[in-house]
PDB file of C-alpha atoms and ligand atoms in Angstrom:
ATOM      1  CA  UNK A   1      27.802  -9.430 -23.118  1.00 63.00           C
ATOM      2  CA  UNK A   2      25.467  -6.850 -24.268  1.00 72.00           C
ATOM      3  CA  UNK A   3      26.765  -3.693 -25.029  1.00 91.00           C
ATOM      4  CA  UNK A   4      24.528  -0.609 -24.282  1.00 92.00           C
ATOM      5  CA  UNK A   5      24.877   2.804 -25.530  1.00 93.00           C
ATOM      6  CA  UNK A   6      24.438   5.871 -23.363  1.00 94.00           C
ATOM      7  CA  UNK A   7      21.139   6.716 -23.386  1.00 95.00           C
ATOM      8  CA  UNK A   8      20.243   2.833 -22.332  1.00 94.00           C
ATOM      9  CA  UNK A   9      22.325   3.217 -19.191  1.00 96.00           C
ATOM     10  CA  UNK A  10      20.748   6.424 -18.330  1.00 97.00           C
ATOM     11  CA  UNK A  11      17.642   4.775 -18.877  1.00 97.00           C
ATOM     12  CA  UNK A  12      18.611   2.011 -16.683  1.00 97.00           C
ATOM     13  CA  UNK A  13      19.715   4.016 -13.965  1.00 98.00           C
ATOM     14  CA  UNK A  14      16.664   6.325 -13.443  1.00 98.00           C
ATOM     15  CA  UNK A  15      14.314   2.972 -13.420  1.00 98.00           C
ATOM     16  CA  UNK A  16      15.933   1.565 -10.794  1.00 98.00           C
ATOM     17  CA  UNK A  17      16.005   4.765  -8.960  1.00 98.00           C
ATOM     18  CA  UNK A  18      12.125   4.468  -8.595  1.00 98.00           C
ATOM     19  CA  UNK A  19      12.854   1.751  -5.994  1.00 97.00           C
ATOM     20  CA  UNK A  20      14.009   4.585  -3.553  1.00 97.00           C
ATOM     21  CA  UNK A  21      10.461   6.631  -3.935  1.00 97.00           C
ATOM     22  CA  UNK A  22       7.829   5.942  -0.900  1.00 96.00           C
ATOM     23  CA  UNK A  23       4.508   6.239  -1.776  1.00 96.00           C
ATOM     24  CA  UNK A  24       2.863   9.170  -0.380  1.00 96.00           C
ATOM     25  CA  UNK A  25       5.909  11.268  -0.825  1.00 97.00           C
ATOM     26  CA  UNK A  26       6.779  14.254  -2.692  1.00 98.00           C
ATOM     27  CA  UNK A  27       9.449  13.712  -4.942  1.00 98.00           C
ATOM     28  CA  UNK A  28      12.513  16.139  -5.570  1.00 98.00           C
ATOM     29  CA  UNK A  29      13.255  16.346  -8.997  1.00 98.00           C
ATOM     30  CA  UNK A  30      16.299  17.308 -11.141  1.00 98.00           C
ATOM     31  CA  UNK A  31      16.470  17.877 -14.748  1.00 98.00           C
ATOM     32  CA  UNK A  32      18.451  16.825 -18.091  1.00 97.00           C
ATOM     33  CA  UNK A  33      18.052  13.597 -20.257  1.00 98.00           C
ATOM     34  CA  UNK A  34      18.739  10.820 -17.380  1.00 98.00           C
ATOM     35  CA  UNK A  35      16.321  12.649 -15.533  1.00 98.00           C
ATOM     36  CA  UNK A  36      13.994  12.936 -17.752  1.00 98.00           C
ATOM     37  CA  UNK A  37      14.002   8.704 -18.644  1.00 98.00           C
ATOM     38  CA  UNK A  38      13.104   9.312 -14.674  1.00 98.00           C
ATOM     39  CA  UNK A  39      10.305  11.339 -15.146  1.00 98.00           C
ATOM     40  CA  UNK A  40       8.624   8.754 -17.474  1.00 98.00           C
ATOM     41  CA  UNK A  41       9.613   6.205 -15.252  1.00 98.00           C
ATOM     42  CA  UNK A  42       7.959   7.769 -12.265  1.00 98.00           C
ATOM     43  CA  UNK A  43       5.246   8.338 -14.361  1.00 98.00           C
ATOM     44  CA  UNK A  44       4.516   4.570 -14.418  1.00 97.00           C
ATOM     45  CA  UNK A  45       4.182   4.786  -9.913  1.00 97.00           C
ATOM     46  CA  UNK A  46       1.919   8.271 -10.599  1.00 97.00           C
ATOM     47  CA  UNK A  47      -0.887   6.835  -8.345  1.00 97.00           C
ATOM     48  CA  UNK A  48       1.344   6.358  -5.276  1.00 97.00           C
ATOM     49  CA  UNK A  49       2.546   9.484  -4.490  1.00 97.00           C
ATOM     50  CA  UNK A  50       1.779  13.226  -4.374  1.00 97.00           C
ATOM     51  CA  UNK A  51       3.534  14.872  -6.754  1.00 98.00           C
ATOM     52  CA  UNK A  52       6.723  16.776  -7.075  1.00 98.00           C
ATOM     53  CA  UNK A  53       9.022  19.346  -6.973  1.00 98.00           C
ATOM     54  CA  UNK A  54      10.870  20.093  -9.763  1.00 98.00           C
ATOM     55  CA  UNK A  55      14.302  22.325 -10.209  1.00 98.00           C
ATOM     56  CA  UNK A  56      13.757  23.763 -13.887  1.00 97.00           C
ATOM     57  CA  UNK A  57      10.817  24.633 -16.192  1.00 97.00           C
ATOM     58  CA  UNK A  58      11.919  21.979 -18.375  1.00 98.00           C
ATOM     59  CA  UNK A  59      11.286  19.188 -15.741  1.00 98.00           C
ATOM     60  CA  UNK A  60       7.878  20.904 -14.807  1.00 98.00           C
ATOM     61  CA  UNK A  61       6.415  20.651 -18.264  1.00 98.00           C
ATOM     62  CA  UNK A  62       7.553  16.830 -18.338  1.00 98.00           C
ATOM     63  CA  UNK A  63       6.296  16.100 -15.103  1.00 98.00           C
ATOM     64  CA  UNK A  64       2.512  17.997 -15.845  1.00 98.00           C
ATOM     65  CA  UNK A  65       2.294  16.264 -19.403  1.00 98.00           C
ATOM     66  CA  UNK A  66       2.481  13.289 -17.687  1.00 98.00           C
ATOM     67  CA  UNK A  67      -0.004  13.648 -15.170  1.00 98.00           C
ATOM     68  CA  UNK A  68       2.291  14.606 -11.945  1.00 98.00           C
ATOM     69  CA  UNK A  69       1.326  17.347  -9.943  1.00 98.00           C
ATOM     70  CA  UNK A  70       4.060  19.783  -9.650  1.00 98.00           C
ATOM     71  CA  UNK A  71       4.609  21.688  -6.507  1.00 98.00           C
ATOM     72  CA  UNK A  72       5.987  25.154  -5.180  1.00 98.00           C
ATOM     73  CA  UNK A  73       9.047  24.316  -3.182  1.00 98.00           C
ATOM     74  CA  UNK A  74       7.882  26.799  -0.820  1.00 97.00           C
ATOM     75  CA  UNK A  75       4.411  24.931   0.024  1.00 96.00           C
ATOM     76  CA  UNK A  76       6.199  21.478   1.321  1.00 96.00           C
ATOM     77  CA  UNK A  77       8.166  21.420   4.334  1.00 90.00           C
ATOM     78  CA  UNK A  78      10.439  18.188   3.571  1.00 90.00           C
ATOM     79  CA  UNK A  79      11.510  16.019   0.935  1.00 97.00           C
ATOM     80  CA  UNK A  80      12.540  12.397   1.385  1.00 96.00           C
ATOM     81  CA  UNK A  81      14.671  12.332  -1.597  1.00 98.00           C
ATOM     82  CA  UNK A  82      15.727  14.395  -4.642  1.00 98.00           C
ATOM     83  CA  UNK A  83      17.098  12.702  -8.084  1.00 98.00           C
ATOM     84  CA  UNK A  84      18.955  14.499 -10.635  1.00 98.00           C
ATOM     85  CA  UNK A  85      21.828  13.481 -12.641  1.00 98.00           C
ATOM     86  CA  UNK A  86      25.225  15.161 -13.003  1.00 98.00           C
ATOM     87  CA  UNK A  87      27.563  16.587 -15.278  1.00 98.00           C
ATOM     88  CA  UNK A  88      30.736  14.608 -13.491  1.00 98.00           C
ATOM     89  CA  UNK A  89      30.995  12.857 -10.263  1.00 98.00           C
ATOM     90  CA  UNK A  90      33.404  11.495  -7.809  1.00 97.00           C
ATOM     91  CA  UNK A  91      34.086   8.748  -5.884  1.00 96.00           C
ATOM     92  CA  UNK A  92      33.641  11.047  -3.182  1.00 97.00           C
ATOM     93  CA  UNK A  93      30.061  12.067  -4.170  1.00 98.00           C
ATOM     94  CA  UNK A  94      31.248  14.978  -5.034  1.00 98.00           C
ATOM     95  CA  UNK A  95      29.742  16.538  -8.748  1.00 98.00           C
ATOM     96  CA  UNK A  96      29.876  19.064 -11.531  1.00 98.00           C
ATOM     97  CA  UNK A  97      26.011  19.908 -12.160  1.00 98.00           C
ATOM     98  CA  UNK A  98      24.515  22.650 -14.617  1.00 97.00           C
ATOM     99  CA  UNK A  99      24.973  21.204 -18.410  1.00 97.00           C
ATOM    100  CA  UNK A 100      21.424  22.328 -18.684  1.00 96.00           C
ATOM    101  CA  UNK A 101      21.372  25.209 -16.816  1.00 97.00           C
ATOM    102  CA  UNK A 102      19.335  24.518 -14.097  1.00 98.00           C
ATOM    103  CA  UNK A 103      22.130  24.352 -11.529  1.00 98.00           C
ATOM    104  CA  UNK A 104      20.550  26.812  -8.883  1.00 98.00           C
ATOM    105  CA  UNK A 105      17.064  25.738  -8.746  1.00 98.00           C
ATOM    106  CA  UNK A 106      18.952  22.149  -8.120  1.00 98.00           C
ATOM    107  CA  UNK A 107      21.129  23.419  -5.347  1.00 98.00           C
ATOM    108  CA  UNK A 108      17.759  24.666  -3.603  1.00 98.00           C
ATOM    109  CA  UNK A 109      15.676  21.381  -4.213  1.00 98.00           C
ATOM    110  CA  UNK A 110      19.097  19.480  -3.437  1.00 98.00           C
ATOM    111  CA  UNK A 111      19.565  21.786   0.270  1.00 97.00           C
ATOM    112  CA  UNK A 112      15.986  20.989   1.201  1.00 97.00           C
ATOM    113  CA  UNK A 113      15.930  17.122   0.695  1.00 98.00           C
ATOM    114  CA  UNK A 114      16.857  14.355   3.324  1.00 97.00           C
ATOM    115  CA  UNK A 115      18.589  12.430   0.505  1.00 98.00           C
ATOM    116  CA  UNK A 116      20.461  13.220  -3.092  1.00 98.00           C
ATOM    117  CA  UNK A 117      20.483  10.397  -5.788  1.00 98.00           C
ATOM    118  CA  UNK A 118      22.610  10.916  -8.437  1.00 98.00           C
ATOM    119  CA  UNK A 119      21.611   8.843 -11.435  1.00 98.00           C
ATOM    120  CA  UNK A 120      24.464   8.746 -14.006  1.00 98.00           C
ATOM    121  CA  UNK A 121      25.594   6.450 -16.552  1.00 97.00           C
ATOM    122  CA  UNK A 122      29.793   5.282 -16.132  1.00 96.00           C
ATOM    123  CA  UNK A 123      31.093   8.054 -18.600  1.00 96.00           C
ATOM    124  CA  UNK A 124      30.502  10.630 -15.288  1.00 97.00           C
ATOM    125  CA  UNK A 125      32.346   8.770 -13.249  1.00 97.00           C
ATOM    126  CA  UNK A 126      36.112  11.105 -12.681  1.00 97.00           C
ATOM    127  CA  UNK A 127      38.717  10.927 -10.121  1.00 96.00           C
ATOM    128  CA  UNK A 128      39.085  14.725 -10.468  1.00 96.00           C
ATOM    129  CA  UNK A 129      36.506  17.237 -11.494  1.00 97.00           C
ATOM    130  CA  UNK A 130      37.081  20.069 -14.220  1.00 97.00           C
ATOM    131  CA  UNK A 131      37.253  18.651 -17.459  1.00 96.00           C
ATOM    132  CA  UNK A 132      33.816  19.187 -17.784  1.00 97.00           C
ATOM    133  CA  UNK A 133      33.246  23.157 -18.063  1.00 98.00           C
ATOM    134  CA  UNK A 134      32.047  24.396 -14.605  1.00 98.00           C
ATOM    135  CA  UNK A 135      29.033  26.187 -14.884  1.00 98.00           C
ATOM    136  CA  UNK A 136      28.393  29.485 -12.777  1.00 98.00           C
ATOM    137  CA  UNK A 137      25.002  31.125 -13.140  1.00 98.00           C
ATOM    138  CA  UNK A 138      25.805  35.011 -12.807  1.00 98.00           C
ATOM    139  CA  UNK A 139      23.393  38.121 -12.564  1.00 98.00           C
ATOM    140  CA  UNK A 140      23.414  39.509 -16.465  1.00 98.00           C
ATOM    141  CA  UNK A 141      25.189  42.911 -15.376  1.00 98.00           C
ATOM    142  CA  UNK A 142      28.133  41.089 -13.644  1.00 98.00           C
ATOM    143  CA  UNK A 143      28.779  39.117 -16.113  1.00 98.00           C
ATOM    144  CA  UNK A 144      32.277  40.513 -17.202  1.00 98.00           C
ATOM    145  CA  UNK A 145      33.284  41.509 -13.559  1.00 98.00           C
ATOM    146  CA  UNK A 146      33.022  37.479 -12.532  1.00 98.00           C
ATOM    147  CA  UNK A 147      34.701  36.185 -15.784  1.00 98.00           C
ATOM    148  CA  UNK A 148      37.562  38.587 -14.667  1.00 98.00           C
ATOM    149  CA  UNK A 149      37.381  37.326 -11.058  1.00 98.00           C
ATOM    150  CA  UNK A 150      37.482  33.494 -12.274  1.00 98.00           C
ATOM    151  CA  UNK A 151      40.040  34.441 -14.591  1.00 98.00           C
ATOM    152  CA  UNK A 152      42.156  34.935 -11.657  1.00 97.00           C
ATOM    153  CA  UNK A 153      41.682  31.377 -10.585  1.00 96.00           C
ATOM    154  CA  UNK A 154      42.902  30.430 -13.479  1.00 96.00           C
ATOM    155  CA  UNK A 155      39.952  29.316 -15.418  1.00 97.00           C
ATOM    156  CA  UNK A 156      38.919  30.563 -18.514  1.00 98.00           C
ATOM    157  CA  UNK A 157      34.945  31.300 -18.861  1.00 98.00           C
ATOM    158  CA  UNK A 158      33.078  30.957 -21.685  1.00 98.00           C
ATOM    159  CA  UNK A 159      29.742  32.965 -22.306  1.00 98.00           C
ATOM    160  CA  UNK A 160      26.583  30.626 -22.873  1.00 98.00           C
ATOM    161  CA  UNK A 161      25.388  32.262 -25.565  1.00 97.00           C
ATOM    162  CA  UNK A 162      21.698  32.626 -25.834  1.00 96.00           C
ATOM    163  CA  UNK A 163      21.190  30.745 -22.502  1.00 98.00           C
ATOM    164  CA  UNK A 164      18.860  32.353 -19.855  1.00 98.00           C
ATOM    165  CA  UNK A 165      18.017  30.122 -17.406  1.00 98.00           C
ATOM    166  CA  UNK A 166      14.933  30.245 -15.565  1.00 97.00           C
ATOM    167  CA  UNK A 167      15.963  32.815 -13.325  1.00 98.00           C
ATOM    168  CA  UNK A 168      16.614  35.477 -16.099  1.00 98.00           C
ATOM    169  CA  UNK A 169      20.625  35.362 -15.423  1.00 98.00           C
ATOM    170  CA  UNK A 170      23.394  34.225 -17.489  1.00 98.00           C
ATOM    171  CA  UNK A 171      25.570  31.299 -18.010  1.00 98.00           C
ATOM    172  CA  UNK A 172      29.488  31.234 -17.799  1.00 98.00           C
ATOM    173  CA  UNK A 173      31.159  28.019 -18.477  1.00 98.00           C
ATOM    174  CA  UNK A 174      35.005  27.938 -17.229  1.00 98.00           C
ATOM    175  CA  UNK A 175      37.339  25.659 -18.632  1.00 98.00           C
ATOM    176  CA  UNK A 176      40.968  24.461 -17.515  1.00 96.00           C
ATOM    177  CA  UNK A 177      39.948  24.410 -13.717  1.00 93.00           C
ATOM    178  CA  UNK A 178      41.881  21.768 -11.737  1.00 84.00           C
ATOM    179  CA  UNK A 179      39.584  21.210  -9.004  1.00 96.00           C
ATOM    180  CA  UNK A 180      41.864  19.547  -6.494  1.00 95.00           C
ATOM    181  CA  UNK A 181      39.679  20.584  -3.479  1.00 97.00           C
ATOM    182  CA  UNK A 182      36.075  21.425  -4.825  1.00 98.00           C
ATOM    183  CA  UNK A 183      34.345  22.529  -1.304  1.00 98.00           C
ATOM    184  CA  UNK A 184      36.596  25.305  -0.875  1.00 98.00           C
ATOM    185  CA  UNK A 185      36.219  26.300  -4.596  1.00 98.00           C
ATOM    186  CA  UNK A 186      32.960  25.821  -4.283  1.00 98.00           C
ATOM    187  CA  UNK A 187      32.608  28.503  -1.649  1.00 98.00           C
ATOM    188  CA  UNK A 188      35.894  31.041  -3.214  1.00 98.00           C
ATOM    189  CA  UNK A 189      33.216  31.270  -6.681  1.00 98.00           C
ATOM    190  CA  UNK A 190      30.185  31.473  -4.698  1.00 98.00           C
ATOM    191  CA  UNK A 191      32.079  34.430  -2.551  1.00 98.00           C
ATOM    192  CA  UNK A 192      32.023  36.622  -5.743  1.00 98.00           C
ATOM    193  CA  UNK A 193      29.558  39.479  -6.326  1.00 98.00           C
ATOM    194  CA  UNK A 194      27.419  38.927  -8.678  1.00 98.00           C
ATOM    195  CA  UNK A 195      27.431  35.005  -8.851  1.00 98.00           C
ATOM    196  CA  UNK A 196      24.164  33.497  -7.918  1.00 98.00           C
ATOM    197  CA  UNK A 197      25.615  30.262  -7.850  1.00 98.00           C
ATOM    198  CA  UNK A 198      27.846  27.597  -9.332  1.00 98.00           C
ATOM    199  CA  UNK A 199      27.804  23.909 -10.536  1.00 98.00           C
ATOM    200  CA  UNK A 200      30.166  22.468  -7.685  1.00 98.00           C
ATOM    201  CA  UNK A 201      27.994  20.349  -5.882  1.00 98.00           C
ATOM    202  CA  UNK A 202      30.594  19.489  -2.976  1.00 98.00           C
ATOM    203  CA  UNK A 203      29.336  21.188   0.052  1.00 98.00           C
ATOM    204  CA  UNK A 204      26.345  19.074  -0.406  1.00 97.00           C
ATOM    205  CA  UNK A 205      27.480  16.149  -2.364  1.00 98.00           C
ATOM    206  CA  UNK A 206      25.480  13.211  -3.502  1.00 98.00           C
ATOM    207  CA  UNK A 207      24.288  10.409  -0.671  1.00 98.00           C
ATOM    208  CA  UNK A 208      23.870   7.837  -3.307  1.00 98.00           C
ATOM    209  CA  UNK A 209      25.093   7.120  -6.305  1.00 98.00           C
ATOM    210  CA  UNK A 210      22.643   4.782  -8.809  1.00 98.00           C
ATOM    211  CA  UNK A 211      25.528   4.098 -11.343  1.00 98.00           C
ATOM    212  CA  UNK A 212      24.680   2.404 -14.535  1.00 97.00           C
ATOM    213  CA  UNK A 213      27.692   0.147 -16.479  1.00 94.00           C
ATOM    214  CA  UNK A 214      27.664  -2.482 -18.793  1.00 92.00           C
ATOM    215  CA  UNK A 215      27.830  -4.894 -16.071  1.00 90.00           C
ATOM    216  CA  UNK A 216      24.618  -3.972 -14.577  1.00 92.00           C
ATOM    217  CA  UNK A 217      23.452  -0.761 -12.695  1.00 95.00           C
ATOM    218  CA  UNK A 218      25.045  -0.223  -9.022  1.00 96.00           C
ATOM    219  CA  UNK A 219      24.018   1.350  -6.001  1.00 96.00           C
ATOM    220  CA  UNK A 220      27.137   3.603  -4.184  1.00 96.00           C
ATOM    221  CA  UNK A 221      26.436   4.852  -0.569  1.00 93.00           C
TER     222      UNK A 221
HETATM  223  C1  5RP B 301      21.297  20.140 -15.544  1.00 97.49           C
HETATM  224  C2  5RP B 301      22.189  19.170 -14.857  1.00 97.49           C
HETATM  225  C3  5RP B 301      22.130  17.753 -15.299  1.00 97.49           C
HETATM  226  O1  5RP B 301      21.881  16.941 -14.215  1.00 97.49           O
HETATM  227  C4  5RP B 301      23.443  17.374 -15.919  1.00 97.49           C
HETATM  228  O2  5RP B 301      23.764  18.312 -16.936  1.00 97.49           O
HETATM  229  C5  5RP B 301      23.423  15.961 -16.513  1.00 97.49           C
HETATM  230  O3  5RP B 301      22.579  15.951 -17.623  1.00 97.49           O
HETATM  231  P1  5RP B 301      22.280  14.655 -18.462  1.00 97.49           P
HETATM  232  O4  5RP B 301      21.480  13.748 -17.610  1.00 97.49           O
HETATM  233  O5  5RP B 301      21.506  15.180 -19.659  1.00 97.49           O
HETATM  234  O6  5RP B 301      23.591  14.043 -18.877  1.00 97.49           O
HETATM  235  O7  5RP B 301      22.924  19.474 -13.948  1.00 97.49           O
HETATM  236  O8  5RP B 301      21.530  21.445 -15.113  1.00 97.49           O
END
């Protein structure tokens, strides 16, 4: 049996993720290093469809170098599909998302599209989420308010330092959070002033799962 490191099942998992894309579609896209083997990947099918929409800067630049046309969220009225990868993830499709940052702009691209494929190698695979820092994009000036306020639900946030994300806010990371029921946290950190959003994707989970092992790469509905 071949073994293969990360990066090779990351790889694998965003090329067979081109199998879900219809031609003449616009194509949702995430960001980070599985989704970026994606971009190339898609790259390859360029001629068959529109373009894309793309949640970070990052992603953007990727997408233009290689040809893609990249397009304002706000001029499409539907997606078919968005693919992004995730921090952690749960059998029940339920994910930590924002190791790079881009968590917001992926909750909007993620809200507006018919489908969410997660691409992911096996090491994001949990049974409970939290032991990956949850990431909660704040506006700059409430930044110590909402690390008091998530203090109190017994996490402990970290300050990103140097980290603006695209949308000119900051980055708190909170450790030690035992996520036993991650819609209603979801909602409880999204209820604070001053938090733009966070990285619990469980309101609006994943709808497939392109999970890449040793044993092959798997599709989870
Ligand atoms: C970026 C994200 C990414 O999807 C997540 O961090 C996974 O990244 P990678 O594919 O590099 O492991 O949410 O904000």
């Amino acid at each position: 049996m071949t073994t293969l490191t990360q990066n090779e099942m990351k790889k694998a998992a965003a090329e067979k993720a081109i199998e879900f894309i219809q031609p003449d579609t616009i194509v949702g896209v995430g960001t980070g290093s599985t989704v970026n083997y994606f971009i190339d990947a898609l790259a390859t099918i360029k001629n068959q469809i529109i373009g894309a929409v793309s949640s970070s800067e990052q992603s953007s630049q990727r997408l233009k170098e290689h040809g893609i046309e990249v397009f304002d969220l706000n001029s499409v009225d539907n997606l078919d599909v968005y693919i992004d990868g995730a921090d952690e993830i749960t059998k029940h499709m339920a994910m930590i998302k924002g190791g790079g940052a881009a968590l917001t702009r992926e909750k909007i691209v993620a809200a507006v599209a018919k489908k969410f494929i997660c691409i992911a190698d096996n090491s994001k695979q949990v049974d409970i989420l939290g032991r990956f820092p949850l990431p909660v994009e704040v506006i700059p000036m409430a930044r110590s308010y909402v690390a008091r306020e998530l203090v109190k639900l017994g996490g402990d946030p970290e300050y990103r330092q140097g980290v603006v994300t695209d949308n000119g806010n900051v980055i708190l990371d909170v450790h030690n959070l035992n996520i036993l029921d991650p819609k209603a946290l979801e909602t409880q950190i999204n209820n604070i002033v001053g938090v733009v959003t966070n990285g619990l994707f469980a309101l609006r989970g994943a709808d497939i799962l392109v999970l890449s092992t040793n044993q092959g790469t798997k599709i989870i509905k």
